[in-house]
Coordinates of C-alpha atoms in Angstrom, one line a residue:
X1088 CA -29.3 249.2 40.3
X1089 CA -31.0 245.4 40.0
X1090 CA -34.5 247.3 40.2
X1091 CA -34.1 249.4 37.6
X1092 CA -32.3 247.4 35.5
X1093 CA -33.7 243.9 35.8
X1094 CA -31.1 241.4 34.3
X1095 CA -33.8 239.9 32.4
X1096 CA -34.9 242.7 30.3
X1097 CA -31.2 244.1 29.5
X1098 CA -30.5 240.3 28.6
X1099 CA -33.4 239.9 26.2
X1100 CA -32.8 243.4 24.7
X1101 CA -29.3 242.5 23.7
X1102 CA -30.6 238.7 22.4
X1103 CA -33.4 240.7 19.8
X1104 CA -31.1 243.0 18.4
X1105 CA -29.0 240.2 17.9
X1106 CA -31.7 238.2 16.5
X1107 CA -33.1 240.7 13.9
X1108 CA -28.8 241.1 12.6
X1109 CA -29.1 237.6 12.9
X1110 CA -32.0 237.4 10.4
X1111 CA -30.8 240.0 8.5
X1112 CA -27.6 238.2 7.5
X1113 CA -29.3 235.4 6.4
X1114 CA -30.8 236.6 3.2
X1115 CA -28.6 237.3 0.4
X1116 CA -28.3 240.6 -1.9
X1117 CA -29.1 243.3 0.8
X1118 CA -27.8 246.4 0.4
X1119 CA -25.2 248.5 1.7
X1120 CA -27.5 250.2 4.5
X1121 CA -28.9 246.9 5.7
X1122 CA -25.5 245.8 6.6
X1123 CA -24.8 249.2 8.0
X1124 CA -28.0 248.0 10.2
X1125 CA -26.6 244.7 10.8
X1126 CA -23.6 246.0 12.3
X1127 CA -25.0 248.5 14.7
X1128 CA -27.6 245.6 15.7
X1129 CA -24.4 243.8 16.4
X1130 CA -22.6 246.1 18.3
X1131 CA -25.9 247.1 20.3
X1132 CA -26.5 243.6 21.0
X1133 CA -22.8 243.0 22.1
X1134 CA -22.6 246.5 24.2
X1135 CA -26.2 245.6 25.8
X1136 CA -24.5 242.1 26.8
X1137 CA -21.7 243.8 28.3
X1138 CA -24.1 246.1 30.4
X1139 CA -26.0 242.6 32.0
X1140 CA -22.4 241.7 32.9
X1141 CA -21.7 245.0 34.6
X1142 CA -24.8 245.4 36.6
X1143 CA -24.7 241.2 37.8
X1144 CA -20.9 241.7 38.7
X1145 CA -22.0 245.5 40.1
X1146 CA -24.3 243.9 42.5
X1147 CA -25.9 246.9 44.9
X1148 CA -23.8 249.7 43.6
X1149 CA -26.1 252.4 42.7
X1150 CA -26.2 255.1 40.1
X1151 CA -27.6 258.7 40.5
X1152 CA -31.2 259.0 39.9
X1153 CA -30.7 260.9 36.8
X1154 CA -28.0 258.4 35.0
X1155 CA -30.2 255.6 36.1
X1156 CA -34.1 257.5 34.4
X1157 CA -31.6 258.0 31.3
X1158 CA -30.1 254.9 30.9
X1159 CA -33.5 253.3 31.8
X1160 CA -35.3 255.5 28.7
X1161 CA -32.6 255.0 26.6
X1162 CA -33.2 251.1 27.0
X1163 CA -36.7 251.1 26.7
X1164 CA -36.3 253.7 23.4
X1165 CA -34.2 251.0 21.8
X1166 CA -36.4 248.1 22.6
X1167 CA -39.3 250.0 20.7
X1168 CA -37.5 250.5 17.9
X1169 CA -36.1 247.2 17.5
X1170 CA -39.4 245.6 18.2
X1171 CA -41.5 247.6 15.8
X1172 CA -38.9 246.5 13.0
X1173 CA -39.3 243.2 13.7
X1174 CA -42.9 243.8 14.0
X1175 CA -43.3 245.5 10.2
X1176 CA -40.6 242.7 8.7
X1177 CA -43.0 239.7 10.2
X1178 CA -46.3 239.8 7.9
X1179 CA -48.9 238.6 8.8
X1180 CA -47.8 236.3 11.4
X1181 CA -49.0 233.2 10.4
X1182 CA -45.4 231.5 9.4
X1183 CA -42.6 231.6 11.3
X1184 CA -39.8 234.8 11.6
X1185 CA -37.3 233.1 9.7
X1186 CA -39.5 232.5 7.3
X1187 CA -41.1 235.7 7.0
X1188 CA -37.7 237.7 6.8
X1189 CA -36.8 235.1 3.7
X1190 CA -40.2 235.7 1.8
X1191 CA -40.7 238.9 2.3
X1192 CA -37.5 240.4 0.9
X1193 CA -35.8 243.4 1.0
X1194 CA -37.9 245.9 -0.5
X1195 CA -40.3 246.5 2.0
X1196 CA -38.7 249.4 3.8
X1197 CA -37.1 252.3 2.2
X1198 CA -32.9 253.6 2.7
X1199 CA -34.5 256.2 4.7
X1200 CA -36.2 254.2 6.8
X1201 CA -33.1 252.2 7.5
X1202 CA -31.0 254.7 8.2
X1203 CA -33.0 256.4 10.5
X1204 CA -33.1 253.2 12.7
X1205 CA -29.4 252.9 12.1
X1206 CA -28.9 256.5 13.6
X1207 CA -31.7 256.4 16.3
X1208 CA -30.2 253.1 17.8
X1209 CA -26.5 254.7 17.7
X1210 CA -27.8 257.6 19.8
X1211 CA -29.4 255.6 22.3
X1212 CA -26.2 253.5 22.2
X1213 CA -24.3 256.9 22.8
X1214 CA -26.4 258.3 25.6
X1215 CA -25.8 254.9 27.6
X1216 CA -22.4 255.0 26.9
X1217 CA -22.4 258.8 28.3
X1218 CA -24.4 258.6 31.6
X1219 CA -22.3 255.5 32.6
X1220 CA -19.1 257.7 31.9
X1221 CA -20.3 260.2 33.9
X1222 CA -21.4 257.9 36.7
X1223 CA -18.2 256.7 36.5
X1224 CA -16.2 259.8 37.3
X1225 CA -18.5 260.6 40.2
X1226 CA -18.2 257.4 41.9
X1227 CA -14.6 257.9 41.2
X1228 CA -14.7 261.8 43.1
X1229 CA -16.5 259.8 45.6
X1230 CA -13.8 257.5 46.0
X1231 CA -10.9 260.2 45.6
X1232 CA -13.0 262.3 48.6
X1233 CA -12.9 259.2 50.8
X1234 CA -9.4 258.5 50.5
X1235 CA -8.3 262.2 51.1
X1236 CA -10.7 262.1 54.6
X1237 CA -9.4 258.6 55.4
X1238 CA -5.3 260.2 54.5
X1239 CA -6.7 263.1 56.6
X1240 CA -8.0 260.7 59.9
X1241 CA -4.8 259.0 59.5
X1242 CA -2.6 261.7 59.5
X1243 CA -4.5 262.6 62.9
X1244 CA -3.6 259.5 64.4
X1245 CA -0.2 259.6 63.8
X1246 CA 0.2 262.9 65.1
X1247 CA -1.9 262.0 68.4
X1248 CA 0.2 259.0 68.9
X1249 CA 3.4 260.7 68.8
X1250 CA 2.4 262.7 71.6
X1251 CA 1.6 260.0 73.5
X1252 CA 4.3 258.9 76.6
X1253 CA 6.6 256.1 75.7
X1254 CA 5.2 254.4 78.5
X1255 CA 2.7 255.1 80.8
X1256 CA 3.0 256.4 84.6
X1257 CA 4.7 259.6 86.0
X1258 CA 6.6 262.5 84.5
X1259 CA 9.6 261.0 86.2
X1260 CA 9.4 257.9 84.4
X1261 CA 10.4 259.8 81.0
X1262 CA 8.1 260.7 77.9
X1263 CA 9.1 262.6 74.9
X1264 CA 8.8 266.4 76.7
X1265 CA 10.4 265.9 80.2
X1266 CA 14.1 265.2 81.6
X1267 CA 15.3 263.7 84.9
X1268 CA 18.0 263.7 87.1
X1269 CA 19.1 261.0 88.1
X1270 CA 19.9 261.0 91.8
X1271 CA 22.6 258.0 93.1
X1272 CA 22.7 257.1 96.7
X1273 CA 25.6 256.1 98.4
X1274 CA 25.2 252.3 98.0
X1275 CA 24.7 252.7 94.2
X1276 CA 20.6 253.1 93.9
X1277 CA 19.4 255.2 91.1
X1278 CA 16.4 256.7 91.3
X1279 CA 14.8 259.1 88.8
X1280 CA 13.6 262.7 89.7
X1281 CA 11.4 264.5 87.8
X1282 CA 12.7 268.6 87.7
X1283 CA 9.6 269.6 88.9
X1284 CA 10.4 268.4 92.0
X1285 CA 13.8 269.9 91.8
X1286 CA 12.8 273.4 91.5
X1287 CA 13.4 274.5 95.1
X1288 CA 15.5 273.1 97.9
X1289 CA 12.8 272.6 100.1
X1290 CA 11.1 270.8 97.5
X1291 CA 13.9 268.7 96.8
X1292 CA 14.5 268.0 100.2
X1293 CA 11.8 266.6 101.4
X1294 CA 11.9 264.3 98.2
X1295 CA 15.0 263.0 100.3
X1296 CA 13.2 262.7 103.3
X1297 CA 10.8 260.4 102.0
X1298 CA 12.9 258.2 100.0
X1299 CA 15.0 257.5 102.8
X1300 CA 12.7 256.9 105.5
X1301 CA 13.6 253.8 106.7
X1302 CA 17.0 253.5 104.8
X1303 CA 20.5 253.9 105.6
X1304 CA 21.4 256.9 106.2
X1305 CA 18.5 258.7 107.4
X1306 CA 19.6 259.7 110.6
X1307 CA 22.1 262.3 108.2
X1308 CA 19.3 263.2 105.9
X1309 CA 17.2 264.6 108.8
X1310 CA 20.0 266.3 110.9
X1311 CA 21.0 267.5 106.9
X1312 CA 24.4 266.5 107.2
X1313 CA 24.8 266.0 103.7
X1314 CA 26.2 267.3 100.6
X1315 CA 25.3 266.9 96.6
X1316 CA 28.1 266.2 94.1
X1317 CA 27.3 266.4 90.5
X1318 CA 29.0 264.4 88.4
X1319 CA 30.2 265.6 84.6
X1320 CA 28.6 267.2 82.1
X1321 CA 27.2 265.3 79.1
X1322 CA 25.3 262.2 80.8
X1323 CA 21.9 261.3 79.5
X1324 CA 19.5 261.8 80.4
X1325 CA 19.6 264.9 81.9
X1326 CA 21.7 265.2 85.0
X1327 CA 23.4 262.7 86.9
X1328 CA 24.0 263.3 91.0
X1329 CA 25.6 260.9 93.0
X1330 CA 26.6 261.0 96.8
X1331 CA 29.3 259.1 98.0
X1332 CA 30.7 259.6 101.4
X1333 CA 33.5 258.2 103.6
X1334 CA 35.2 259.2 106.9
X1335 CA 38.9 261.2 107.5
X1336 CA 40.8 259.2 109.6
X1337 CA 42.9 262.1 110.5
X1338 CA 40.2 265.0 111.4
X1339 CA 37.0 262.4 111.7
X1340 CA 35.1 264.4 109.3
X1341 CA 32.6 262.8 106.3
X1342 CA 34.0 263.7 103.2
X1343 CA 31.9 263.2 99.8
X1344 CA 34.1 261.4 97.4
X1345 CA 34.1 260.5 93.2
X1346 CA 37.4 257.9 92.8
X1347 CA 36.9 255.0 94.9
X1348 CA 41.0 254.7 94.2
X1349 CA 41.7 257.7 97.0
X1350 CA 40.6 261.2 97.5
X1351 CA 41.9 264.2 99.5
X1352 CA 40.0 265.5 102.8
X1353 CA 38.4 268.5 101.9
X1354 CA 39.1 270.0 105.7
X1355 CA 42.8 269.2 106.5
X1356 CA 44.2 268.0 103.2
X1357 CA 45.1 264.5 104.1
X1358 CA 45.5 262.3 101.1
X1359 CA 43.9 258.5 101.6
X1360 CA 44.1 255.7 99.2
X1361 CA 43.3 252.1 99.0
X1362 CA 40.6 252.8 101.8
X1363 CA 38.9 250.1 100.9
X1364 CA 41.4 247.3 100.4
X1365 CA 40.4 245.4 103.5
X1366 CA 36.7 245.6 102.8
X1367 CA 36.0 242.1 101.5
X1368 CA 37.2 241.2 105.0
X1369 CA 34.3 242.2 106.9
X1370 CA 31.0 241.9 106.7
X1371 CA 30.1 244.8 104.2
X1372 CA 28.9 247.8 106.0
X1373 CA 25.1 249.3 105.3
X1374 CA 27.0 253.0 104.0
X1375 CA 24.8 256.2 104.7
X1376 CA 23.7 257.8 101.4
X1377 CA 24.8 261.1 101.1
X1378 CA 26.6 261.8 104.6
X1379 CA 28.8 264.7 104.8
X1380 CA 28.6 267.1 107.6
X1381 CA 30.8 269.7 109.1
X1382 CA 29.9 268.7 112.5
X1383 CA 31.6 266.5 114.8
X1384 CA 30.5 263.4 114.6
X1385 CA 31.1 262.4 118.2
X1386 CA 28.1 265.6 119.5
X1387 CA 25.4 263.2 117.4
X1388 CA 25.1 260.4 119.8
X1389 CA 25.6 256.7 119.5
X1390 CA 28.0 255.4 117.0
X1391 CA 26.5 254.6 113.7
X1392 CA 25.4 251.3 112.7
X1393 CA 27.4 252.3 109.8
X1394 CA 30.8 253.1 112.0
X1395 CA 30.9 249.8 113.9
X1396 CA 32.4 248.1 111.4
X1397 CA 36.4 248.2 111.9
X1398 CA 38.8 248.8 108.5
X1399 CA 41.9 249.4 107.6
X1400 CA 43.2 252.9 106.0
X1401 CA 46.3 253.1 104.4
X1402 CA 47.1 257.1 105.1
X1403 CA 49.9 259.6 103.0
X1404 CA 49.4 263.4 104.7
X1405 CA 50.0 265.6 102.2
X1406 CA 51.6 268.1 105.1
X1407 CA 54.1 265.6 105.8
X1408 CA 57.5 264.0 104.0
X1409 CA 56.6 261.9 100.4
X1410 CA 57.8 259.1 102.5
X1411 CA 56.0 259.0 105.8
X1412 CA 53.0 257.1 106.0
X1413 CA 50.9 255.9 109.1
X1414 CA 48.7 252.6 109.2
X1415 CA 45.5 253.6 111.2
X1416 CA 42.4 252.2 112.1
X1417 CA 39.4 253.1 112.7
X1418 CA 36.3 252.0 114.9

């Protein structure tokens, strides 16, 4: 806008037509369309001084091509007229303005003549005023458009991060579309399992192969002498399965328990509780992870490291009197 408009010229536009009001006012007796004159030269020379301000304050901002060839001939219309007037009102030329404008008088141009400048520097006045209106609501539909895009990209982004994981990894781990189980070992560790890799026994098997490789309690994963025990409904999030096992002392069998307090053998009723009240008394045993088998544990070899261990069962058989109760022990 600076090279259309150059500060200068909009400047010294505004100073003549405030110079020739100026002049103007001086001289006494003019008539009522004179100082209809002197007030548009005013207002002209006040608007035109409010226009340098805009375009030094606007800096590169840029008007259309066509608001900027009008504004630009309205500008240049209004210098001609001013400067012909001032041109006519001078004489001669061989005094001063200020002088000129005082000997000369008022008579030299007619009403008409002064109220056609009047109206031709109002129109000009008016079609500046117009084109920078309508300049104005464009660069404000520009403004509105790039807000609605920007609203639009942003709206984008928060969808796309929503979809993103909470954290970043495996399906297991948990995101915002998937569910685990969580599987408990025998000694307490959880580990997450993704249900995709619950779908099938096989599947979910050798899942248990692999995590126990190496652990307690792998002897039982790959003879399968193990059962699953889910605990209740209602845990989050998803499932919960925990394994817990421990030996009859009446028929020798692994039985999968859920109350550490007692539980009941599954294969000949026997009733034990406070199985574990001498535990702190030996050095704690490394418990297999999901053991319970149907088979005798005597046809699958050498003790257990986890069997060596002796402990002391306080026994109630369920078969027998409320009152009869045998100590036993177990090796």
């Amino acid at each position: 806008m600076s090279a259309l408009f150059p500060f200068g010229d909009i400047l010294a536009l505004a100073n003549l037509a405030l110079t020739i009001a100026k002049i103007l006012r001086e001289n006494t007796g003019s008539s009522g369309e004179y100082q209809a004159l002197i007030a548009e030269l005013d207002s002209s020379g006040t608007a035109l001084q409010s226009l340098d301000q805009f375009v030094s304050n606007a800096g590169p901002t840029k008007l259309q091509y066509s608001v900027e060839n009008t504004v630009k001939f309205a500008l240049s219309r209004c210098q001609t007229l001013m400067a012909d007037f001032l041109k006519k009102k001078a004489g001669s030329g061989n005094s001063t303005r200020d002088e000129s404008w005082r000997k000369i008088g008022w008579g030299l141009f007619k009403k008409d003549e002064i109220r056609l400048l009047k109206q031709q520097l109002m129109d000009q006045k008016a079609t500046i005023n117009i084109m920078l209106g309508l300049s104005h609501c464009t660069s404000l539909e520009r403004v509105l458009k790039a807000s609605n895009d920007q609203q639009i990209t942003l709206a984008s982004m928060q969808y796309n991060i929503q979809q993103l994981p909470r954290a970043l990894g495996y399906t297991w781990e948990g995101d915002n579309n998937h569910k685990v189980i969580w599987f408990i070992d025998a000694v307490g560790n959880k580990l997450p399992i993704a249900i995709e890799l619950c779908i099938t026994r096989a599947t979910f098997e050798g899942l248990l192969r692999v995590y126990f490789k190496n652990r307690a309690g792998n002897r039982y994963i790959e003879q399968e002498h193990y059962e699953l025990a889910e605990e209740a409904e209602g845990e989050c999030p998803g499932s919960r399965t925990g394994t817990t096992t421990e030996t009859c002392p009446s028929c020798q069998r692994s039985v999968a328990i859920q109350d550490t307090s007692g539980f009941t053998c599954s294969f000949c009723g026997t009733f034990v509780r406070d199985y574990k009240s001498m535990q702190d008394q030996f050095p704690t045993r490394t418990a297999s992870a999901i053991t319970l088998s149907d088979a005798d544990p005597q046809t699958s070899g050498a003790p257990a490291p986890e069997e060596r261990f002796i402990r002391r069962f306080l026994v109630r058989n369920a078969d027998a009197r409320a009152a009869a109760t045998a100590l036993m022990a177990i090796g």
